[in-house]
Amino acid sequence: MLLSVIVPCYNEEENVECFYEELLKLESFFSQKELELEIIYVDDGSKDSTVPKVRSLHQKDERVHLVSFSRNFGKEAGMYAGLQKAKGDYVVIMDADLQDPPSLLPEMFSYIEQGYDSVATRRVTRKGEPPIRSFFARLFYKIMNKISKTEIVDGARDYRLMTRQVVDAILAMCEYNRFTKGIYGWVGYQTKWLEYENVERAHGETKFNFWKLFLYSIEGITAFSTVPLAIASFMGVLFCIAAFAAIVFLIIKNLIYHDPVAGWPSLVCIILLVSGVQLFCLGIVGQYLSKTYLEVKRRPIYLVKEEL
Ligand code: UDP
Ligand code: MG
């Protein structure tokens, strides 16, 4: 049996070798289970010496492979490329920064042996992360689970061991706007969840700043929920009802109490409010439209510059 390990890397020069050494500490476990190993580093257009480092690993050990992109396409594209290249009967995706501890692999594999199709991990703490980031991350998962039918687990990592069947199901979803956490939920299959305490990055800095995460969250929402569109229609109905009530109120006030409406400030406020809501709803529709536009163009998810 072959186990493919996919490692998306973006400027991870300090981590490439560290990760390799850490993974090979499990060599005895692999041979005990008669697992052949294949390590696929997916270089996501790194500007540092990530690629030369992987090349020299490949020369030393031919189980190490490389897919190098022509530019930075994002981690989602990296994972997709890795899954496409993987030949394994079992496939696992792991971050290069050792935040997905390889030491969990034997336990994960034992669940696959018990008949689970995939073993997923989630971190129960967010120790070492800025509190603001944790707060918004939690908020995102809360909202997401309210508005989406697909289950997206709070704290879920992309660290997951899967059987070939699950990998093929994920590969069949060749959408351009990828949100893997949702895709995992959408394809289903029997999943075992393992929990662990957050581990801090081995070297270097996180590649996801707040803005990137915010855009990613919009990706997730538009890809796995249409509730925002319904909210737009709902607001329209709500405002019609409010306007109707206001008209009735003004007519009664005018005809019965002979007290006509005075002043433009109220008018300006109403116009601003209503046009604000209109633009907001238009923006929501625009988000879906723009995602559809990108999807329809059928551009490739990534472009390869070098492959080993
Ligand atoms: N990564 C990538 N492309 C990107 C950003 C990140 O392939 O555009 C990789 C990165 O090298 C790492 C993994 O994705 O192996 C997770 O990134 P990071 O550790 O920066 O995210 P965090 O753990 O802070 O959420
Ligand atoms: Mg990380």
XYZ file of C-alpha atoms and ligand atoms in Angstrom:
334
model
C 0.000 0.000 0.000
C 1.195 3.509 -0.819
C 0.759 6.521 1.472
C 0.998 9.942 -0.178
C 1.856 12.917 2.004
C 0.962 16.268 0.455
C 2.765 19.324 1.805
C 1.676 22.734 0.496
C 4.595 25.169 0.870
C 4.790 28.892 0.379
C 8.097 30.420 1.427
C 8.871 27.589 3.825
C 12.631 27.234 3.301
C 13.316 26.635 7.005
C 10.572 24.043 7.292
C 11.129 21.823 4.241
C 13.924 19.745 5.789
C 12.549 19.919 9.326
C 9.290 18.455 8.083
C 11.058 15.681 6.177
C 13.091 14.683 9.231
C 10.080 14.809 11.517
C 8.050 12.619 9.149
C 10.824 10.062 8.761
C 10.842 9.560 12.521
C 7.780 7.433 11.761
C 9.768 5.150 9.439
C 9.379 2.146 11.758
C 5.613 2.652 11.838
C 5.492 2.776 8.022
C 7.492 -0.418 7.650
C 5.477 -2.165 10.365
C 2.273 -1.418 8.434
C 4.015 -2.180 5.116
C 3.296 1.313 3.864
C 5.363 2.723 1.026
C 5.824 6.458 1.298
C 5.579 9.295 -1.223
C 6.081 12.908 -0.137
C 4.762 15.584 -2.485
C 5.888 19.115 -1.771
C 3.663 21.577 -3.608
C 5.540 24.834 -3.972
C 3.023 27.634 -4.293
C 5.284 30.102 -6.111
C 7.738 30.590 -3.242
C 10.232 33.411 -3.587
C 12.788 31.926 -1.189
C 14.873 28.758 -1.514
C 12.005 26.328 -0.904
C 12.330 24.799 -4.391
C 16.133 24.181 -4.303
C 15.705 22.616 -0.868
C 13.047 20.210 -2.158
C 15.191 19.461 -5.233
C 18.126 18.429 -3.081
C 15.824 16.258 -0.949
C 14.612 14.612 -4.168
C 18.206 13.829 -5.162
C 18.804 12.199 -1.782
C 15.511 10.372 -1.572
C 13.456 9.592 -4.636
C 10.285 9.245 -2.598
C 10.286 13.052 -2.422
C 8.441 14.798 -5.252
C 7.881 18.392 -6.215
C 5.159 20.310 -8.009
C 6.160 23.922 -8.426
C 3.646 26.584 -9.510
C 4.350 29.447 -11.898
C 3.177 31.906 -9.212
C 1.310 31.979 -5.907
C -2.084 30.374 -6.496
C -3.064 29.909 -2.843
C -3.114 26.932 -0.509
C -6.373 25.608 -1.959
C -4.799 25.271 -5.401
C -1.759 23.654 -3.782
C -3.850 21.000 -2.073
C -5.741 20.282 -5.283
C -2.517 19.896 -7.261
C -1.144 17.579 -4.573
C -4.262 15.430 -4.629
C -4.049 15.199 -8.419
C -0.426 14.102 -8.322
C -0.826 11.662 -5.427
C -0.892 8.026 -6.457
C -1.379 6.669 -2.942
C -4.044 4.315 -1.684
C -4.102 6.616 1.331
C -3.474 10.331 1.155
C -2.745 12.809 3.906
C -2.418 16.596 3.647
C -0.060 18.279 6.119
C 1.196 21.845 6.566
C 4.932 22.340 6.133
C 5.236 24.311 9.380
C 4.678 21.206 11.574
C 1.440 22.633 12.954
C -0.080 19.337 11.854
C 1.937 16.956 14.040
C 3.084 13.847 12.094
C 3.060 11.974 15.433
C -0.742 11.766 15.094
C -0.450 9.651 11.932
C -0.322 6.184 13.588
C -3.512 6.928 15.522
C -5.177 8.291 12.389
C -4.171 5.231 10.441
C -5.606 2.910 13.091
C -9.048 4.437 12.476
C -8.711 3.908 8.724
C -7.954 0.254 9.510
C -11.130 0.148 11.570
C -13.074 1.074 8.459
C -13.367 4.872 8.520
C -13.036 6.556 5.124
C -11.298 9.623 6.432
C -9.762 10.808 9.678
C -9.908 14.551 10.265
C -8.328 16.706 12.918
C -9.460 19.775 14.742
C -7.627 21.890 17.223
C -9.501 22.551 20.424
C -7.412 25.526 21.492
C -6.147 28.510 19.554
C -3.239 29.164 21.871
C -0.595 31.456 20.389
C -3.021 33.119 18.003
C -4.015 36.801 18.246
C -7.325 36.992 20.226
C -8.989 39.114 17.532
C -8.240 36.460 14.919
C -9.663 33.701 17.149
C -12.775 35.774 17.833
C -13.544 36.330 14.161
C -12.694 32.731 13.289
C -15.205 31.479 15.889
C -17.793 33.979 14.633
C -17.274 32.771 11.067
C -17.850 29.125 11.992
C -20.952 30.044 14.005
C -22.510 32.008 11.126
C -21.384 29.489 8.535
C -23.036 26.588 10.341
C -26.284 28.557 10.643
C -26.479 29.446 6.971
C -25.034 26.367 5.327
C -26.391 22.856 5.095
C -22.850 21.525 4.779
C -21.264 20.938 8.163
C -18.094 22.942 8.697
C -16.421 22.124 11.990
C -14.949 24.898 14.146
C -11.188 24.589 14.402
C -11.017 21.954 11.660
C -7.609 21.709 10.022
C -6.839 20.646 6.493
C -4.810 17.840 8.114
C -6.721 14.748 7.041
C -5.991 11.151 6.146
C -8.209 9.835 3.378
C -8.751 6.689 1.395
C -8.449 6.733 -2.391
C -12.244 6.755 -2.694
C -12.536 10.038 -0.779
C -9.653 11.588 -2.737
C -11.347 10.742 -6.016
C -14.576 12.295 -4.751
C -12.740 15.517 -3.868
C -10.947 15.556 -7.217
C -14.291 15.245 -8.968
C -15.184 18.647 -7.527
C -13.145 20.722 -9.931
C -14.618 24.094 -9.002
C -12.395 27.135 -9.343
C -13.430 28.828 -6.103
C -12.273 26.155 -3.705
C -13.095 25.953 -0.011
C -11.751 22.590 1.064
C -13.249 22.616 4.552
C -16.669 22.740 2.927
C -15.768 20.259 0.201
C -14.776 17.688 2.842
C -18.161 18.128 4.493
C -20.009 18.050 1.195
C -18.543 14.758 -0.054
C -19.517 13.083 3.207
C -18.153 9.565 3.947
C -17.502 8.203 7.430
C -15.209 10.627 9.152
C -13.490 10.201 12.497
C -12.541 13.437 14.268
C -9.389 13.654 16.341
C -8.751 16.601 18.617
C -5.466 18.119 19.596
C -4.026 21.217 21.232
C -2.805 23.910 18.901
C 0.884 23.657 18.067
C 2.766 26.796 17.166
C 4.557 27.174 13.853
C 8.074 25.656 13.769
C 9.757 28.470 11.810
C 8.705 31.593 9.958
C 5.473 33.521 9.983
C 1.886 32.672 9.090
C 1.063 33.298 5.423
C -2.517 34.249 6.167
C -3.097 37.818 7.293
C -6.445 39.104 8.452
C -7.466 40.411 5.028
C -6.613 37.123 3.284
C -8.673 35.236 5.872
C -11.573 37.658 5.410
C -11.592 37.077 1.634
C -11.312 33.341 2.254
C -14.340 33.456 4.541
C -16.379 35.128 1.778
C -15.212 32.366 -0.551
C -16.552 29.842 1.960
C -19.896 31.559 2.365
C -20.595 32.059 -1.346
C -19.446 28.527 -2.146
C -21.568 26.769 0.459
C -24.597 28.926 1.161
C -27.186 30.931 -0.719
C -28.742 32.347 2.444
C -27.227 35.847 1.868
C -29.254 36.023 -1.358
C -32.387 35.132 0.571
C -31.507 37.815 3.131
C -31.438 40.360 0.300
C -34.977 39.442 -0.790
C -36.136 39.346 2.824
C -34.855 42.875 3.391
C -36.711 44.026 0.303
C -39.988 42.638 1.653
C -39.303 44.112 5.100
C -38.740 47.566 3.653
C -41.909 47.358 1.538
C -43.927 46.557 4.660
C -42.297 49.418 6.554
C -42.978 51.811 3.709
C -46.607 50.706 3.503
C -47.082 51.209 7.256
C -45.503 54.665 7.024
C -47.831 55.644 4.156
C -50.905 54.592 6.117
C -49.608 56.475 9.156
C -49.023 59.680 7.159
C -52.410 59.547 5.431
C -54.198 59.155 8.742
C -52.120 61.914 10.314
C -52.872 64.243 7.424
C -56.565 63.536 6.864
C -57.740 63.100 10.435
C -55.403 65.275 12.445
C -54.645 67.789 9.638
C -50.952 67.627 10.456
C -48.988 67.373 7.169
C -45.421 66.050 7.070
C -42.769 68.680 7.659
C -39.119 68.953 6.846
C -36.614 67.321 4.571
C -34.275 65.768 7.204
C -36.581 62.789 7.638
C -36.703 62.370 3.874
C -32.934 62.471 3.521
C -32.530 59.902 6.289
C -34.969 57.551 4.616
C -33.352 57.928 1.201
C -29.903 57.263 2.674
C -31.093 54.242 4.612
C -32.961 52.684 1.723
C -30.249 53.300 -0.846
C -27.702 51.915 1.622
C -29.678 48.713 1.992
C -30.099 48.528 -1.783
C -26.374 48.838 -2.385
C -25.683 46.252 0.312
C -28.048 43.771 -1.327
C -26.629 44.566 -4.743
C -23.194 43.833 -3.289
C -24.357 40.424 -2.114
C -25.724 39.604 -5.551
C -22.484 40.945 -7.017
C -20.411 38.566 -4.903
C -22.274 35.556 -6.244
C -22.180 36.935 -9.771
C -18.421 37.516 -9.650
C -17.801 33.999 -8.345
C -20.019 32.629 -11.095
C -18.111 34.731 -13.647
C -14.781 33.279 -12.535
C -16.252 29.786 -12.496
C -17.652 30.128 -16.019
C -14.283 31.188 -17.451
C -12.950 27.724 -16.572
C -9.433 28.946 -15.996
C -7.024 26.309 -14.730
C -6.793 26.143 -10.933
C -2.969 26.269 -11.094
C -0.106 26.286 -13.597
C 2.928 24.063 -13.156
C 6.439 25.353 -13.763
C 8.416 22.345 -12.632
C 7.606 18.818 -11.607
C 9.825 16.135 -10.106
N 0.445 28.050 2.059
C 0.425 27.883 0.677
N 0.054 28.940 -0.107
C -0.298 30.157 0.419
C -0.298 30.287 1.824
C 0.074 29.216 2.617
O 0.738 26.799 0.159
O -0.617 31.070 -0.344
C 0.856 26.898 2.916
C 1.934 27.228 3.919
O 3.226 27.099 3.375
C 1.671 26.214 5.019
C 0.161 26.024 4.958
O -0.240 26.500 3.689
O 2.301 24.978 4.780
C -0.546 26.766 6.066
O -0.172 28.119 6.064
P 0.112 28.923 7.396
O 0.885 28.071 8.353
O 0.758 30.214 7.024
O -1.348 29.190 7.923
P -1.857 29.096 9.439
O -1.354 27.805 9.996
O -1.303 30.267 10.136
O -3.349 29.141 9.319
Mg 0.552 27.160 10.002
